[in-house]
């Protein structure tokens, strides 16, 4: 649903702002956890 998607993006944004890795290496095949996204000043 749209509400679930909005919550998911809010959680990912919060993790990015906090500098916390939010990928799942076991699911994506990544070699290590990384911060997803990038903040660009307006």
Short mmCIF file of C-alpha atoms in Angstrom, two decimals:
data_model
loop_
_atom_site.label_atom_id
_atom_site.label_comp_id
_atom_site.label_asym_id
_atom_site.label_seq_id
_atom_site.Cartn_x
_atom_site.Cartn_y
_atom_site.Cartn_z
CA UNK A 1 0.00 0.00 0.00
CA UNK A 2 1.03 3.64 -0.31
CA UNK A 3 1.26 4.03 3.45
CA UNK A 4 3.71 1.12 3.75
CA UNK A 5 5.85 2.56 0.97
CA UNK A 6 5.87 5.98 2.65
CA UNK A 7 6.95 4.44 5.96
CA UNK A 8 9.69 2.42 4.25
CA UNK A 9 11.11 5.53 2.56
CA UNK A 10 10.91 7.46 5.84
CA UNK A 11 12.88 4.72 7.61
CA UNK A 12 15.51 4.60 4.87
CA UNK A 13 15.82 8.40 4.92
CA UNK A 14 16.24 8.39 8.69
CA UNK A 15 18.97 5.75 8.47
CA UNK A 16 20.77 7.77 5.78
CA UNK A 17 20.63 10.96 7.88
CA UNK A 18 21.95 9.00 10.89
CA UNK A 19 24.75 7.50 8.77
CA UNK A 20 23.61 3.93 9.41
CA UNK A 21 24.03 1.23 6.77
CA UNK A 22 20.65 0.10 5.54
CA UNK A 23 21.35 -2.45 2.84
CA UNK A 24 21.15 -6.20 3.42
CA UNK A 25 24.35 -7.73 2.03
CA UNK A 26 23.01 -11.29 2.25
CA UNK A 27 20.06 -10.30 0.06
CA UNK A 28 21.86 -8.00 -2.39
CA UNK A 29 25.20 -9.77 -2.77
CA UNK A 30 27.07 -6.70 -1.53
CA UNK A 31 30.40 -7.35 0.17
CA UNK A 32 29.65 -5.08 3.14
CA UNK A 33 26.92 -2.86 4.62
CA UNK A 34 26.69 0.66 3.16
CA UNK A 35 24.67 3.81 3.72
CA UNK A 36 22.00 4.05 1.02
CA UNK A 37 21.17 7.36 -0.59
CA UNK A 38 22.81 10.75 -0.64
CA UNK A 39 21.80 14.06 0.89
CA UNK A 40 22.24 17.10 -1.34
CA UNK A 41 21.73 20.61 0.08
CA UNK A 42 19.06 22.57 -1.77
#
